[in-house]
XYZ file of N, CA and C in Angstrom:
774
model
N 0.847 -1.188 -0.014
C 0.019 -0.002 -0.045
C 0.868 1.233 -0.017
N 0.323 2.365 -0.370
C 0.960 3.639 -0.347
C 1.008 4.195 1.077
N 1.782 5.159 1.301
C 1.905 5.787 2.639
C 0.521 6.213 3.113
N -0.292 6.823 2.222
C -1.568 7.355 2.687
C -2.669 6.414 2.344
N -2.389 5.320 1.706
C -3.484 4.266 1.412
C -4.203 4.486 0.207
N -4.016 5.407 -0.622
C -4.789 5.686 -1.916
C -3.933 5.490 -3.139
N -4.376 4.522 -4.001
C -3.717 4.268 -5.238
C -4.454 4.508 -6.426
N -5.828 4.601 -6.312
C -6.700 4.876 -7.435
C -7.720 5.999 -6.999
N -7.547 7.172 -7.625
C -8.275 8.286 -7.320
C -9.154 8.737 -8.468
N -10.463 8.994 -8.263
C -11.407 9.448 -9.248
C -12.084 10.689 -8.822
N -12.152 11.702 -9.672
C -12.878 12.933 -9.387
C -14.176 12.958 -10.184
N -15.259 13.342 -9.548
C -16.495 13.483 -10.262
C -17.071 14.904 -9.866
N -17.938 15.472 -10.814
C -18.515 16.736 -10.411
C -18.762 17.656 -11.706
N -18.609 18.918 -11.411
C -18.913 19.901 -12.468
C -17.649 20.714 -12.845
N -17.803 21.963 -13.200
C -16.634 22.816 -13.588
C -15.594 22.930 -12.530
N -16.038 22.960 -11.317
C -15.110 23.115 -10.171
C -14.135 21.961 -10.089
N -14.631 20.647 -10.282
C -13.767 19.534 -10.251
C -13.008 19.347 -11.600
N -13.596 19.806 -12.663
C -13.027 19.726 -14.020
C -11.707 20.606 -14.039
N -11.724 21.678 -13.304
C -10.601 22.555 -13.283
C -10.800 23.727 -14.095
N -12.042 24.086 -14.360
C -12.324 25.320 -15.184
C -11.671 26.550 -14.672
N -11.021 27.406 -15.414
C -10.409 28.536 -14.953
C -8.969 28.400 -14.702
N -8.374 27.168 -14.669
C -6.980 27.005 -14.446
C -6.370 26.282 -15.777
N -5.995 27.197 -16.741
C -5.487 26.742 -17.960
C -3.965 26.617 -18.009
N -3.506 25.476 -18.516
C -2.089 25.285 -18.735
C -1.658 26.112 -20.023
N -0.409 26.219 -20.283
C 0.097 26.920 -21.431
C -0.417 26.337 -22.763
N -0.657 25.055 -22.738
C -1.083 24.393 -23.983
C -2.566 24.459 -24.189
N -3.278 25.118 -23.207
C -4.716 25.272 -23.336
C -5.540 24.216 -22.708
N -4.946 23.194 -22.128
C -5.686 22.171 -21.364
C -6.004 22.649 -19.969
N -6.973 22.035 -19.390
C -7.337 22.373 -18.030
C -6.513 21.553 -16.990
N -6.211 22.214 -15.880
C -5.544 21.527 -14.758
C -6.616 21.464 -13.649
N -6.411 22.228 -12.561
C -7.484 22.346 -11.504
C -7.014 21.604 -10.178
N -7.777 21.852 -9.229
C -7.440 21.328 -7.908
C -7.283 19.839 -7.849
N -8.181 19.128 -8.578
C -8.235 17.678 -8.450
C -6.844 17.061 -9.079
N -6.403 17.789 -10.156
C -5.092 17.337 -10.739
C -3.924 17.578 -9.695
N -4.042 18.790 -8.981
C -3.059 19.095 -8.024
C -3.132 18.021 -6.844
N -4.295 17.622 -6.439
C -4.556 16.601 -5.395
C -3.818 15.313 -5.900
N -4.091 14.895 -7.131
C -3.509 13.624 -7.634
C -2.030 13.727 -7.573
N -1.464 14.878 -8.006
C -0.018 15.052 -7.894
C 0.507 14.948 -6.475
N -0.163 15.646 -5.494
C 0.210 15.539 -4.148
C 0.179 14.153 -3.609
N -0.889 13.421 -3.991
C -0.947 11.949 -3.548
C 0.211 11.131 -4.119
N 0.531 11.343 -5.407
C 1.543 10.561 -6.103
C 2.914 10.856 -5.448
N 3.188 12.132 -5.081
C 4.483 12.507 -4.580
C 4.660 12.022 -3.139
N 3.608 11.763 -2.458
C 3.645 11.276 -1.058
C 3.541 9.791 -1.011
N 3.604 9.082 -2.158
C 3.491 7.648 -2.257
C 4.800 6.969 -2.728
N 4.843 5.735 -2.181
C 5.985 4.912 -2.668
C 5.548 3.962 -3.783
N 4.341 4.071 -4.169
C 3.802 3.262 -5.315
C 3.088 4.219 -6.318
N 2.767 3.677 -7.457
C 2.107 4.427 -8.551
C 0.684 4.760 -8.034
N 0.343 6.011 -8.283
C -1.028 6.473 -8.006
C -1.656 6.708 -9.356
N -2.869 6.245 -9.611
C -3.574 6.491 -10.840
C -4.750 7.372 -10.639
N -5.141 8.132 -11.613
C -6.099 9.208 -11.502
C -6.968 9.247 -12.728
N -8.227 9.563 -12.495
C -9.205 9.772 -13.535
C -10.083 10.957 -13.153
N -10.540 11.803 -14.115
C -11.409 12.920 -13.800
C -12.627 12.939 -14.742
N -13.745 12.584 -14.207
C -14.979 12.449 -15.075
C -15.834 13.708 -15.012
N -15.422 14.795 -14.298
C -16.231 16.007 -14.142
C -16.427 16.733 -15.418
N -17.571 17.275 -15.582
C -17.914 18.072 -16.775
C -18.635 19.383 -16.371
N -18.143 20.536 -16.924
C -18.700 21.792 -16.515
C -20.183 21.880 -16.867
N -20.903 22.712 -16.067
C -22.284 23.004 -16.377
C -23.235 21.910 -15.798
N -22.725 20.888 -15.231
C -23.640 19.758 -14.844
C -24.276 20.079 -13.508
N -25.638 19.871 -13.470
C -26.377 19.864 -12.224
C -26.134 18.587 -11.575
N -26.664 18.514 -10.367
C -26.375 17.328 -9.518
C -26.918 16.010 -10.107
N -28.139 16.024 -10.536
C -28.733 14.752 -11.042
C -27.951 14.219 -12.270
N -27.617 15.101 -13.273
C -26.813 14.544 -14.370
C -25.463 14.058 -13.842
N -24.844 14.706 -12.937
C -23.614 14.173 -12.401
C -23.757 12.744 -11.809
N -24.914 12.489 -11.049
C -25.063 11.226 -10.533
C -25.401 10.174 -11.600
N -26.310 10.620 -12.609
C -26.656 9.683 -13.649
C -25.508 9.328 -14.548
N -24.620 10.313 -14.825
C -23.589 10.006 -15.867
C -22.239 9.594 -15.336
N -21.939 10.018 -14.067
C -20.551 9.841 -13.543
C -20.393 8.790 -12.366
N -21.472 8.635 -11.612
C -21.393 7.924 -10.368
C -21.052 6.380 -10.639
N -21.796 5.727 -11.362
C -21.667 4.331 -11.696
C -20.299 4.119 -12.410
N -19.936 5.052 -13.278
C -18.741 4.964 -14.081
C -17.518 5.093 -13.170
N -17.635 5.872 -12.140
C -16.569 5.994 -11.194
C -16.424 4.786 -10.349
N -17.521 4.229 -9.843
C -17.485 3.051 -9.015
C -16.963 1.884 -9.769
N -17.215 1.788 -11.065
C -16.786 0.666 -11.889
C -15.223 0.597 -11.974
N -14.590 1.766 -11.669
C -13.085 1.754 -11.820
C -12.492 1.238 -10.508
N -13.247 1.004 -9.534
C -12.648 0.339 -8.333
C -11.792 1.271 -7.598
N -12.168 2.588 -7.435
C -11.277 3.605 -6.739
C -11.258 3.318 -5.270
N -10.188 3.691 -4.612
C -10.127 3.719 -3.095
C -10.338 5.172 -2.677
N -10.361 6.199 -3.583
C -10.661 7.525 -3.133
C -11.387 8.181 -4.361
N -12.508 8.811 -3.988
C -13.328 9.534 -4.934
C -13.672 10.981 -4.330
N -13.340 12.005 -5.061
C -13.743 13.294 -4.629
C -15.023 13.755 -5.432
N -15.949 14.390 -4.648
C -17.179 14.699 -5.146
C -17.632 16.090 -4.771
N -18.001 16.891 -5.712
C -18.635 18.135 -5.422
C -19.812 18.319 -6.462
N -20.866 18.794 -5.939
C -22.050 19.014 -6.856
C -23.074 19.959 -6.127
N -23.998 20.510 -6.976
C -25.040 21.292 -6.376
C -24.813 22.755 -6.621
N -23.597 23.182 -7.048
C -23.378 24.566 -7.349
C -24.243 25.161 -8.446
N -24.398 24.334 -9.407
C -25.234 24.816 -10.633
C -26.682 24.741 -10.221
N -27.066 23.914 -9.388
C -28.491 23.772 -8.904
C -28.918 25.009 -8.134
N -28.044 25.532 -7.239
C -28.456 26.660 -6.395
C -28.413 27.985 -7.174
N -28.028 27.941 -8.383
C -28.046 29.142 -9.201
C -29.311 29.235 -10.123
N -30.122 28.230 -9.981
C -31.379 28.144 -10.774
C -32.486 28.848 -10.022
N -33.519 29.340 -10.662
C -34.538 30.090 -9.963
C -35.179 29.360 -8.815
N -35.406 28.091 -8.821
C -35.918 27.390 -7.739
C -35.062 26.120 -7.420
N -34.846 25.958 -6.120
C -34.076 24.766 -5.753
C -34.471 24.436 -4.267
N -34.418 23.081 -4.066
C -34.654 22.606 -2.604
C -33.229 22.329 -2.087
N -32.779 23.091 -1.073
C -31.508 22.847 -0.523
C -31.424 21.508 0.242
N -32.546 21.193 0.880
C -32.563 19.833 1.487
C -32.496 18.688 0.442
N -33.153 19.043 -0.653
C -33.163 17.904 -1.686
C -31.758 17.805 -2.303
N -31.018 18.829 -2.403
C -29.638 18.804 -2.895
C -28.814 18.003 -1.992
N -28.944 18.316 -0.629
C -28.184 17.740 0.378
C -28.504 16.240 0.422
N -29.820 15.938 0.282
C -30.170 14.416 0.359
C -29.581 13.669 -0.840
N -29.500 14.257 -1.993
C -28.939 13.605 -3.110
C -27.340 13.384 -2.890
N -26.744 14.461 -2.346
C -25.367 14.300 -2.003
C -25.113 13.107 -1.016
N -25.961 13.025 -0.053
C -25.918 11.904 0.869
C -26.081 10.507 0.163
N -27.088 10.456 -0.646
C -27.256 9.143 -1.411
C -26.103 8.792 -2.238
N -25.416 9.806 -2.813
C -24.218 9.519 -3.636
C -23.085 9.136 -2.753
N -22.910 9.729 -1.675
C -21.868 9.315 -0.723
C -22.031 7.919 -0.225
N -23.321 7.503 0.047
C -23.586 6.139 0.458
C -23.242 5.176 -0.555
N -23.594 5.449 -1.850
C -23.272 4.580 -2.922
C -21.714 4.395 -3.104
N -21.046 5.485 -2.995
C -19.575 5.432 -3.158
C -18.906 4.720 -1.980
N -19.388 4.864 -0.787
C -18.966 4.096 0.373
C -19.227 2.565 0.166
N -20.359 2.313 -0.293
C -20.798 0.904 -0.539
C -19.863 0.221 -1.492
N -19.279 1.073 -2.488
C -18.382 0.516 -3.407
C -16.937 0.436 -2.923
N -16.644 0.787 -1.665
C -15.409 0.637 -1.048
C -14.463 1.839 -1.081
N -15.012 2.985 -1.592
C -14.127 4.182 -1.707
C -14.206 5.050 -0.432
N -13.050 5.600 -0.127
C -13.166 6.780 0.814
C -13.606 7.958 0.018
N -14.487 8.780 0.558
C -15.073 9.908 -0.134
C -14.575 11.210 0.341
N -14.122 12.023 -0.607
C -13.848 13.475 -0.337
C -15.046 14.271 -0.776
N -15.772 14.794 0.171
C -16.923 15.582 -0.171
C -16.474 17.034 0.007
N -16.624 17.839 -1.065
C -16.135 19.228 -1.057
C -17.296 20.195 -1.197
N -17.246 21.245 -0.384
C -18.011 22.459 -0.869
C -17.210 23.315 -1.771
N -17.847 24.032 -2.641
C -17.120 24.961 -3.502
C -16.804 26.217 -2.840
N -15.760 26.976 -3.414
C -15.473 28.241 -2.910
C -16.579 29.251 -3.116
N -16.598 30.350 -2.358
C -17.720 31.339 -2.391
C -17.381 32.545 -3.305
N -18.002 32.652 -4.531
C -17.727 33.731 -5.407
C -18.630 34.948 -5.260
N -19.469 34.904 -4.285
C -20.697 35.833 -4.225
C -20.228 37.294 -4.137
N -19.040 37.624 -3.594
C -18.655 38.990 -3.485
C -18.377 39.630 -4.874
N -18.261 38.843 -5.878
C -17.624 39.341 -7.139
C -18.637 39.316 -8.287
N -19.775 38.619 -8.068
C -20.689 38.423 -9.197
C -22.075 39.084 -9.079
N -22.765 39.315 -10.195
C -24.112 39.881 -10.077
C -25.076 38.946 -9.317
N -25.962 39.445 -8.547
C -26.865 38.650 -7.739
C -26.127 37.861 -6.647
N -24.964 38.410 -6.271
C -24.237 37.541 -5.300
C -24.890 37.251 -4.024
N -25.711 38.150 -3.618
C -26.394 38.017 -2.268
C -27.275 36.724 -2.253
N -27.963 36.499 -3.412
C -28.686 35.208 -3.501
C -27.949 34.086 -3.489
N -26.776 33.982 -4.174
C -25.959 32.867 -4.176
C -25.307 32.723 -2.817
N -24.955 33.768 -2.100
C -24.368 33.700 -0.811
C -25.365 33.076 0.137
N -26.597 33.437 0.096
C -27.585 32.878 1.054
C -27.819 31.358 0.767
N -28.005 31.010 -0.481
C -28.171 29.657 -0.807
C -26.987 28.759 -0.599
N -25.824 29.304 -0.899
C -24.585 28.536 -0.709
C -24.364 28.244 0.776
N -24.580 29.245 1.578
C -24.439 29.063 3.056
C -25.408 28.094 3.552
N -26.685 28.136 3.060
C -27.657 27.210 3.552
C -27.248 25.781 3.238
N -26.752 25.528 2.005
C -26.323 24.184 1.532
C -25.100 23.795 2.365
N -24.122 24.651 2.538
C -22.888 24.380 3.248
C -23.300 23.975 4.694
N -24.145 24.817 5.348
C -24.552 24.469 6.730
C -25.289 23.175 6.876
N -26.186 22.856 5.882
C -26.911 21.637 5.956
C -25.927 20.417 5.808
N -24.870 20.576 4.997
C -23.928 19.478 4.892
C -23.039 19.345 6.125
N -22.694 20.537 6.692
C -21.788 20.519 7.860
C -22.380 19.754 9.013
N -23.727 19.749 9.206
C -24.337 19.011 10.285
C -24.345 17.550 10.087
N -24.051 17.198 8.849
C -24.188 15.693 8.540
C -22.791 15.112 8.410
N -21.775 15.859 8.246
C -20.349 15.364 7.968
C -19.413 16.164 8.875
N -18.172 15.548 8.988
C -17.750 14.320 8.469
C -18.244 13.100 9.172
N -18.138 11.932 8.552
C -18.465 10.701 9.271
C -17.542 9.643 8.783
N -17.601 8.464 9.187
C -16.667 7.404 8.937
C -16.566 7.158 7.418
N -15.285 7.173 6.920
C -15.086 6.971 5.512
C -15.335 8.232 4.615
N -15.631 9.340 5.208
C -15.934 10.534 4.439
C -15.132 11.695 5.036
N -14.369 12.407 4.138
C -13.694 13.602 4.537
C -14.311 14.849 3.930
N -14.938 15.762 4.737
C -15.548 16.937 4.250
C -14.669 18.114 4.256
N -14.456 18.737 3.080
C -13.564 19.835 2.942
C -14.377 21.122 2.652
N -14.414 22.004 3.645
C -15.366 23.086 3.619
C -14.731 24.379 2.974
N -14.615 24.318 1.677
C -14.022 25.505 1.010
C -14.901 26.781 1.061
N -16.144 26.546 1.203
C -17.055 27.681 1.317
C -16.710 28.495 2.555
N -16.218 27.890 3.558
C -15.836 28.576 4.834
C -14.448 29.178 4.743
N -13.695 28.935 3.724
C -12.293 29.465 3.578
C -12.378 30.897 3.173
N -12.214 31.890 4.133
C -12.372 33.262 3.827
C -11.261 33.804 2.981
N -10.131 33.164 3.028
C -9.013 33.624 2.123
C -9.400 33.424 0.663
N -10.151 32.280 0.309
C -10.596 32.153 -1.087
C -11.509 33.200 -1.557
N -12.098 33.990 -0.742
C -12.981 35.022 -1.158
C -12.293 36.179 -1.846
N -10.958 36.242 -1.678
C -10.219 37.342 -2.378
C -10.210 37.182 -3.851
N -10.314 38.305 -4.559
C -10.450 38.289 -5.992
C -9.211 37.710 -6.670
N -8.030 37.697 -5.996
C -6.842 37.169 -6.622
C -6.952 35.720 -6.984
N -7.924 35.049 -6.325
C -8.103 33.573 -6.508
C -9.093 33.249 -7.579
N -9.617 34.238 -8.311
C -10.754 34.001 -9.229
C -10.334 34.332 -10.657
N -10.904 33.706 -11.590
C -10.668 33.952 -12.973
C -11.404 35.108 -13.528
N -11.209 35.454 -14.738
C -11.802 36.660 -15.301
C -13.295 36.746 -15.238
N -13.955 35.466 -15.294
C -15.395 35.482 -15.166
C -15.939 35.682 -13.724
N -15.025 35.538 -12.745
C -15.323 35.761 -11.325
C -16.255 34.694 -10.692
N -16.581 33.738 -11.496
C -17.402 32.610 -11.067
C -16.603 31.387 -10.813
N -15.405 31.264 -11.592
C -14.640 30.037 -11.392
C -13.230 30.421 -10.930
N -12.620 29.592 -10.179
C -11.310 29.854 -9.587
C -10.239 29.931 -10.614
N -9.136 30.619 -10.470
C -8.003 30.648 -11.377
C -6.938 29.625 -10.795
N -5.739 29.594 -11.315
C -4.777 28.661 -10.883
C -4.401 28.732 -9.471
N -4.358 29.985 -8.865
C -4.099 30.228 -7.460
C -5.233 29.598 -6.595
N -6.464 29.837 -6.968
C -7.581 29.326 -6.274
C -7.658 27.813 -6.245
N -7.394 27.203 -7.434
C -7.390 25.745 -7.495
C -6.271 25.172 -6.668
N -5.063 25.798 -6.640
C -4.018 25.350 -5.781
C -4.344 25.414 -4.331
N -5.080 26.489 -3.901
C -5.441 26.614 -2.520
C -6.402 25.503 -2.181
N -7.470 25.237 -3.060
C -8.355 24.167 -2.725
C -7.627 22.803 -2.606
N -6.673 22.567 -3.465
C -5.871 21.328 -3.351
C -5.122 21.304 -2.082
N -4.612 22.472 -1.608
C -3.920 22.494 -0.320
C -4.941 22.139 0.812
N -6.136 22.689 0.741
C -7.120 22.313 1.774
C -7.458 20.846 1.743
N -7.534 20.214 0.565
C -7.831 18.848 0.477
C -6.663 17.921 1.077
N -5.457 18.235 0.540
C -4.398 17.484 1.080
C -4.193 17.586 2.519
N -4.344 18.766 3.068
C -4.255 18.958 4.545
C -5.211 18.135 5.256
N -6.466 18.148 4.719
C -7.516 17.352 5.443
C -7.191 15.892 5.388
N -6.429 15.383 4.340
C -6.064 13.992 4.232
C -4.754 13.731 4.953
N -4.147 14.776 5.564
C -2.836 14.637 6.258
C -1.751 14.200 5.243
N -1.833 14.754 4.035
C -0.833 14.561 2.986
C -0.057 15.802 2.801
N 1.299 15.800 2.737
C 2.056 17.031 2.564
C 1.669 17.897 1.338
N 1.639 19.177 1.522
C 1.368 20.089 0.426
C 2.770 20.465 -0.163
N 3.033 20.275 -1.426
C 4.293 20.678 -2.024
C 4.725 22.135 -1.730
N 5.935 22.356 -1.318
C 6.356 23.718 -0.933
C 6.311 24.699 -2.079
N 6.561 24.094 -3.315
C 6.687 24.984 -4.502
C 5.355 25.593 -4.900
N 4.247 25.117 -4.297
C 2.913 25.715 -4.662
C 2.878 27.173 -4.074
N 3.633 27.381 -2.992
C 3.592 28.758 -2.347
C 2.228 29.181 -1.752
N 1.486 28.200 -1.263
C 0.161 28.514 -0.743
C 0.170 29.477 0.337
N 1.002 29.314 1.345
C 1.081 30.205 2.563
C 1.627 31.587 2.140
N 2.543 31.624 1.199
C 3.077 32.954 0.832
C 2.005 33.757 0.135
N 1.240 33.099 -0.722
C 0.169 33.907 -1.456
C -0.881 34.343 -0.472
N -1.306 33.485 0.487
C -2.372 33.842 1.482
C -1.766 34.943 2.343
N -0.545 35.083 2.567
C 0.032 36.098 3.505
C 0.133 37.511 2.827
N 0.107 37.488 1.504
C 0.239 38.762 0.743
C -0.988 39.636 0.950
N -0.847 40.899 0.719
C -2.045 41.791 0.869
C -3.151 41.466 -0.051
N -4.382 41.695 0.336
C -5.502 41.397 -0.441
C -5.465 42.083 -1.781
N -5.994 41.473 -2.881
C -6.069 42.101 -4.173
C -7.177 43.184 -4.154
N -7.082 44.195 -5.111
C -8.090 45.218 -5.233
C -9.394 44.686 -5.795
N -10.415 45.319 -5.377
C -11.739 45.010 -6.040
C -11.683 45.589 -7.426
N -12.480 44.933 -8.340
C -12.569 45.438 -9.657
C -13.990 45.698 -10.094
N -14.214 46.674 -10.915
C -15.612 47.054 -11.322
C -16.066 46.049 -12.304
N -17.400 45.810 -12.304
C -17.970 44.923 -13.357
C -18.324 45.873 -14.491
N -17.653 45.775 -15.613
C -17.773 46.727 -16.730
C -18.778 46.160 -17.708
N -19.142 46.970 -18.722
C -20.030 46.512 -19.825
C -19.394 45.343 -20.494
N -18.079 45.306 -20.667
C -17.368 44.132 -21.347
C -17.551 42.971 -20.571
N -17.492 43.045 -19.252
C -17.647 41.864 -18.358
C -18.990 41.238 -18.555
N -20.089 42.052 -18.609
C -21.407 41.590 -18.697
C -21.535 40.939 -20.108
N -21.009 41.569 -21.183
C -21.134 41.114 -22.592
C -20.397 39.738 -22.728
N -19.248 39.602 -22.086
C -18.386 38.439 -22.367
C -18.697 37.284 -21.375
N -19.257 37.554 -20.271
C -19.421 36.465 -19.285
C -20.864 36.284 -18.803
N -21.620 37.323 -18.508
C -22.891 37.294 -17.927
C -23.984 36.992 -18.930
N -23.927 37.686 -20.015
C -25.007 37.485 -21.054
C -24.968 36.042 -21.674
N -23.809 35.493 -21.999
C -23.822 34.114 -22.538
C -24.326 33.151 -21.514
N -24.016 33.418 -20.281
C -24.603 32.465 -19.212
C -26.145 32.555 -19.187
N -26.687 33.737 -19.292
C -28.127 33.914 -19.208
C -28.717 33.291 -20.509
N -28.112 33.427 -21.677
C -28.543 32.884 -22.904
C -28.695 31.401 -22.785
N -27.651 30.714 -22.202
C -27.714 29.256 -22.096
C -28.852 28.750 -21.153
N -29.082 29.667 -20.053
C -30.158 29.286 -19.106
C -31.504 29.386 -19.904
N -31.718 30.485 -20.633
C -32.939 30.709 -21.266
C -33.242 29.587 -22.368
N -32.207 29.122 -22.995
C -32.413 28.111 -24.083
C -32.207 26.674 -23.601
N -31.966 26.455 -22.281
C -31.833 25.104 -21.863
C -30.561 24.492 -22.183
N -29.510 25.276 -22.579
C -28.239 24.666 -22.963
C -27.192 24.737 -21.797
N -26.176 24.056 -21.953
C -25.109 24.001 -20.913
C -23.784 24.205 -21.583
N -22.815 24.804 -20.848
C -21.503 24.894 -21.340
C -20.814 23.616 -21.549
N -21.315 22.531 -20.893
C -20.707 21.199 -20.979
C -21.410 20.316 -22.014
N -22.381 20.825 -22.798
C -23.060 19.983 -23.712
C -22.049 19.494 -24.781
N -22.097 18.121 -25.030
C -21.179 17.516 -25.935
C -19.793 17.319 -25.496
N -19.508 17.652 -24.250
C -18.117 17.445 -23.813
C -18.036 16.000 -23.128
N -16.770 15.624 -23.279
C -16.346 14.241 -22.696
C -15.443 14.608 -21.518
N -15.333 13.623 -20.571
C -14.415 13.892 -19.387
C -12.938 14.088 -19.887
N -12.242 14.829 -19.229
C -10.864 15.125 -19.690
C -9.881 14.007 -19.417
N -10.197 13.152 -18.429
C -9.400 11.989 -18.128
C -10.383 10.885 -17.863
N -10.816 10.188 -18.898
C -11.941 9.285 -18.872
C -11.559 7.935 -18.223
N -10.329 7.601 -18.158
C -9.888 6.290 -17.535
C -8.699 6.606 -16.553
N -8.527 5.684 -15.604
C -7.438 5.835 -14.726
C -6.123 5.816 -15.441
N -5.274 6.798 -15.137
C -4.025 6.972 -15.760
C -2.923 7.174 -14.665
N -1.655 6.636 -14.798
C -0.723 6.854 -13.823
C -0.364 8.359 -13.776
N -0.162 8.901 -12.485
C 0.218 10.278 -12.329
C 1.700 10.530 -12.507
N 2.038 11.443 -13.302
C 3.415 11.841 -13.497
C 3.840 12.733 -12.394
N 4.724 12.357 -11.507
C 5.087 13.020 -10.300
C 5.935 14.306 -10.661
N 6.314 14.468 -11.879
C 6.983 15.691 -12.334
C 6.105 16.843 -12.406
N 4.774 16.646 -12.390
C 3.791 17.696 -12.483
C 3.571 18.120 -13.936
């Protein structure tokens, strides 16, 4: 076994787990789950394999329908799961219903033999239009989950409560998705919760100790490039993830060089 006991790691979820907002130089997505896989591999004496089935724009039910059984079939010993963020941005949502579906998914993953990493997303509400509604619903969901977790076989990582992540320096240009710094901090939160060393070269503590970044105005260009397309997709029933396939559809050995 590896030092931490995990050799097969699968991530499921939406854009948060896919890594949206953290682009490599070649245009491919990285993200916190990739960072976590790297941290696990570097802390291991054996090969760690990783798959990422997450697809942007997915609400919770499609995540469960499309990704859950596929993940369990890979025989993972660790599964990270985040969902519900797209649900709470819709006009109507049952917070208890979202939490109940999360519970059901966790139960199925545990029955399949995996340790479950259940994550709340970071809080973007200070930077986006109608942020107060998202803040209220997000806190309701986070609080509902907090009273149920952690429990045996489940590690709950409460990124919503991480006040440092609220700073604009951690967010991409659309202000709804984390950038590379934000994804690295989430990965640090996850590895710390698993008692796995966080690589020093990520500079997590140094970034957090720096002065907060300045607030930025939401300009007409911001609404044109980011808000209006999102509204258009909602009105027409489309998703940014329509037609997309998972970025790492099968378990692959993690390259510890990063």
